Amino acid sequence: SVDTDGRVVRCDTFSKWVSPGLRCGFVTAPRPLIVKLAQGAGPSLGVSSPVQVFLVEMLRRWGPAGLHRHVQRVQAAYRRRCAVALTAAAEHLSGLARWEAPRGGMFLWLELLGVRSSADLLDEMTRERVCVVPGAFFSAHETPPDTPFVRVSFAAAEEEAMVEGFRRLGNVLRRRREAGAAPARSGTM
């Protein structure tokens, strides 16, 4: 490790590479700190014990080679889902949003053109059953600034449902534009 002085504490999660939504994580830190964390936290920290037992047993059975194969399958699935999301965005959001292809992860960030605050569209998007998270929700400010960005997850949705979601988001944005807010730019960032 690069940390030769024992000053680095790293918090990770299994949810990104074992299973989306698996709310169980781990800490990598100097041993004395791990001991103190274990003494103060107890065995759970809010994650159900059966989930923890299942996860330990699964990793034990897989072994390093099995875990490596699983991570490769997850990466391939995310690449495929990302490609579906990008194709759906190009088909349904051209002229309505801008985006960049993500270099990793499970999220696509969209800039909604002609939109001052994506949070202002939340009620309409919810009515249309569009599942995105307004960018302001990720702000550390007590009063988040207005932002036209939304985050779209492509981790768990069925591909057909994801394409339908992009279609519905496009409909929301087209109605908004027809109501008076015309986007100025288009395409990828």
mmCIF file of N, CA and C in Angstrom, residues 108-110 112 115-126 130-139 144-153 169:
data_model
loop_
_atom_site.group_PDB
_atom_site.id
_atom_site.type_symbol
_atom_site.label_atom_id
_atom_site.label_comp_id
_atom_site.label_asym_id
_atom_site.label_seq_id
_atom_site.Cartn_x
_atom_site.Cartn_y
_atom_site.Cartn_z
ATOM 1 N N LEU A 108 -25.403 7.978 -15.392
ATOM 2 C CA LEU A 108 -25.272 8.914 -16.503
ATOM 3 C C LEU A 108 -25.814 10.250 -16.016
ATOM 4 N N TRP A 109 -25.000 11.285 -16.142
ATOM 5 C CA TRP A 109 -25.431 12.631 -15.769
ATOM 6 C C TRP A 109 -25.928 13.344 -17.013
ATOM 7 N N LEU A 110 -27.113 13.940 -16.908
ATOM 8 C CA LEU A 110 -27.727 14.683 -18.011
ATOM 9 C C LEU A 110 -27.860 16.146 -17.617
ATOM 10 N N LEU A 112 -30.163 19.076 -18.499
ATOM 11 C CA LEU A 112 -31.437 19.339 -19.168
ATOM 12 C C LEU A 112 -31.404 20.758 -19.729
ATOM 13 N N VAL A 115 -33.470 24.266 -18.800
ATOM 14 C CA VAL A 115 -34.030 24.036 -17.467
ATOM 15 C C VAL A 115 -33.110 24.690 -16.446
ATOM 16 N N ARG A 116 -33.643 25.562 -15.634
ATOM 17 C CA ARG A 116 -32.840 26.220 -14.599
ATOM 18 C C ARG A 116 -32.636 25.297 -13.412
ATOM 19 N N SER A 117 -33.705 24.615 -13.011
ATOM 20 C CA SER A 117 -33.641 23.732 -11.846
ATOM 21 C C SER A 117 -34.358 22.421 -12.161
ATOM 22 N N SER A 118 -33.587 21.349 -12.232
ATOM 23 C CA SER A 118 -34.211 20.043 -12.491
ATOM 24 C C SER A 118 -35.138 19.644 -11.349
ATOM 25 N N ALA A 119 -34.871 20.138 -10.146
ATOM 26 C CA ALA A 119 -35.743 19.830 -9.007
ATOM 27 C C ALA A 119 -37.150 20.375 -9.233
ATOM 28 N N ASP A 120 -37.270 21.469 -9.998
ATOM 29 C CA ASP A 120 -38.590 22.034 -10.297
ATOM 30 C C ASP A 120 -39.433 21.097 -11.162
ATOM 31 N N LEU A 121 -38.786 20.156 -11.854
ATOM 32 C CA LEU A 121 -39.503 19.207 -12.715
ATOM 33 C C LEU A 121 -39.823 17.899 -11.995
ATOM 34 N N LEU A 122 -39.428 17.794 -10.740
ATOM 35 C CA LEU A 122 -39.549 16.523 -10.031
ATOM 36 C C LEU A 122 -40.985 16.016 -9.961
ATOM 37 N N ASP A 123 -41.936 16.882 -9.657
ATOM 38 C CA ASP A 123 -43.334 16.440 -9.579
ATOM 39 C C ASP A 123 -43.816 15.894 -10.923
ATOM 40 N N GLU A 124 -43.507 16.610 -11.992
ATOM 41 C CA GLU A 124 -43.942 16.151 -13.320
ATOM 42 C C GLU A 124 -43.231 14.850 -13.703
ATOM 43 N N MET A 125 -41.941 14.748 -13.402
ATOM 44 C CA MET A 125 -41.212 13.516 -13.719
ATOM 45 C C MET A 125 -41.770 12.348 -12.906
ATOM 46 N N THR A 126 -42.135 12.605 -11.664
ATOM 47 C CA THR A 126 -42.712 11.553 -10.824
ATOM 48 C C THR A 126 -44.056 11.099 -11.385
ATOM 49 N N VAL A 130 -40.805 8.809 -14.207
ATOM 50 C CA VAL A 130 -39.413 8.957 -14.621
ATOM 51 C C VAL A 130 -38.577 8.973 -13.350
ATOM 52 N N CYS A 131 -37.664 8.032 -13.238
ATOM 53 C CA CYS A 131 -36.871 7.887 -12.022
ATOM 54 C C CYS A 131 -35.464 8.437 -12.241
ATOM 55 N N VAL A 132 -35.279 9.703 -11.912
ATOM 56 C CA VAL A 132 -33.977 10.357 -11.952
ATOM 57 C C VAL A 132 -33.821 11.119 -10.640
ATOM 58 N N VAL A 133 -32.595 11.520 -10.347
ATOM 59 C CA VAL A 133 -32.348 12.287 -9.125
ATOM 60 C C VAL A 133 -31.830 13.662 -9.527
ATOM 61 N N PRO A 134 -32.530 14.735 -9.124
ATOM 62 C CA PRO A 134 -32.049 16.078 -9.443
ATOM 63 C C PRO A 134 -30.644 16.306 -8.891
ATOM 64 N N GLY A 135 -29.818 16.976 -9.666
ATOM 65 C CA GLY A 135 -28.443 17.235 -9.261
ATOM 66 C C GLY A 135 -28.317 17.983 -7.953
ATOM 67 N N ALA A 136 -29.287 18.851 -7.637
ATOM 68 C CA ALA A 136 -29.226 19.618 -6.392
ATOM 69 C C ALA A 136 -29.226 18.711 -5.162
ATOM 70 N N PHE A 137 -29.762 17.503 -5.299
ATOM 71 C CA PHE A 137 -29.809 16.577 -4.161
ATOM 72 C C PHE A 137 -28.416 16.128 -3.740
ATOM 73 N N PHE A 138 -27.417 16.351 -4.580
ATOM 74 C CA PHE A 138 -26.051 15.939 -4.278
ATOM 75 C C PHE A 138 -25.193 17.090 -3.770
ATOM 76 N N SER A 139 -25.811 18.235 -3.576
ATOM 77 C CA SER A 139 -25.088 19.410 -3.102
ATOM 78 C C SER A 139 -24.825 19.322 -1.601
ATOM 79 N N PRO A 144 -29.242 24.171 -1.522
ATOM 80 C CA PRO A 144 -28.593 23.782 -2.780
ATOM 81 C C PRO A 144 -28.869 24.782 -3.892
ATOM 82 N N PRO A 145 -27.871 25.020 -4.732
ATOM 83 C CA PRO A 145 -28.088 25.921 -5.865
ATOM 84 C C PRO A 145 -28.964 25.239 -6.917
ATOM 85 N N ASP A 146 -29.619 26.060 -7.727
ATOM 86 C CA ASP A 146 -30.378 25.507 -8.851
ATOM 87 C C ASP A 146 -29.399 24.879 -9.830
ATOM 88 N N THR A 147 -29.765 23.741 -10.372
ATOM 89 C CA THR A 147 -28.920 23.080 -11.355
ATOM 90 C C THR A 147 -29.802 22.343 -12.358
ATOM 91 N N PRO A 148 -29.416 22.363 -13.623
ATOM 92 C CA PRO A 148 -30.202 21.676 -14.643
ATOM 93 C C PRO A 148 -29.851 20.187 -14.769
ATOM 94 N N PHE A 149 -28.975 19.685 -13.900
ATOM 95 C CA PHE A 149 -28.498 18.310 -14.036
ATOM 96 C C PHE A 149 -29.383 17.305 -13.306
ATOM 97 N N VAL A 150 -29.435 16.091 -13.867
ATOM 98 C CA VAL A 150 -30.068 14.944 -13.200
ATOM 99 C C VAL A 150 -29.128 13.757 -13.330
ATOM 100 N N ARG A 151 -29.231 12.861 -12.355
ATOM 101 C CA ARG A 151 -28.443 11.630 -12.393
ATOM 102 C C ARG A 151 -29.375 10.468 -12.708
ATOM 103 N N VAL A 152 -28.985 9.664 -13.687
ATOM 104 C CA VAL A 152 -29.756 8.497 -14.103
ATOM 105 C C VAL A 152 -28.923 7.260 -13.778
ATOM 106 N N SER A 153 -29.519 6.313 -13.074
ATOM 107 C CA SER A 153 -28.831 5.050 -12.795
ATOM 108 C C SER A 153 -29.190 4.030 -13.872
ATOM 109 N N LEU A 169 -38.911 10.900 -20.172
ATOM 110 C CA LEU A 169 -38.188 12.130 -19.821
ATOM 111 C C LEU A 169 -38.188 13.079 -21.014
#
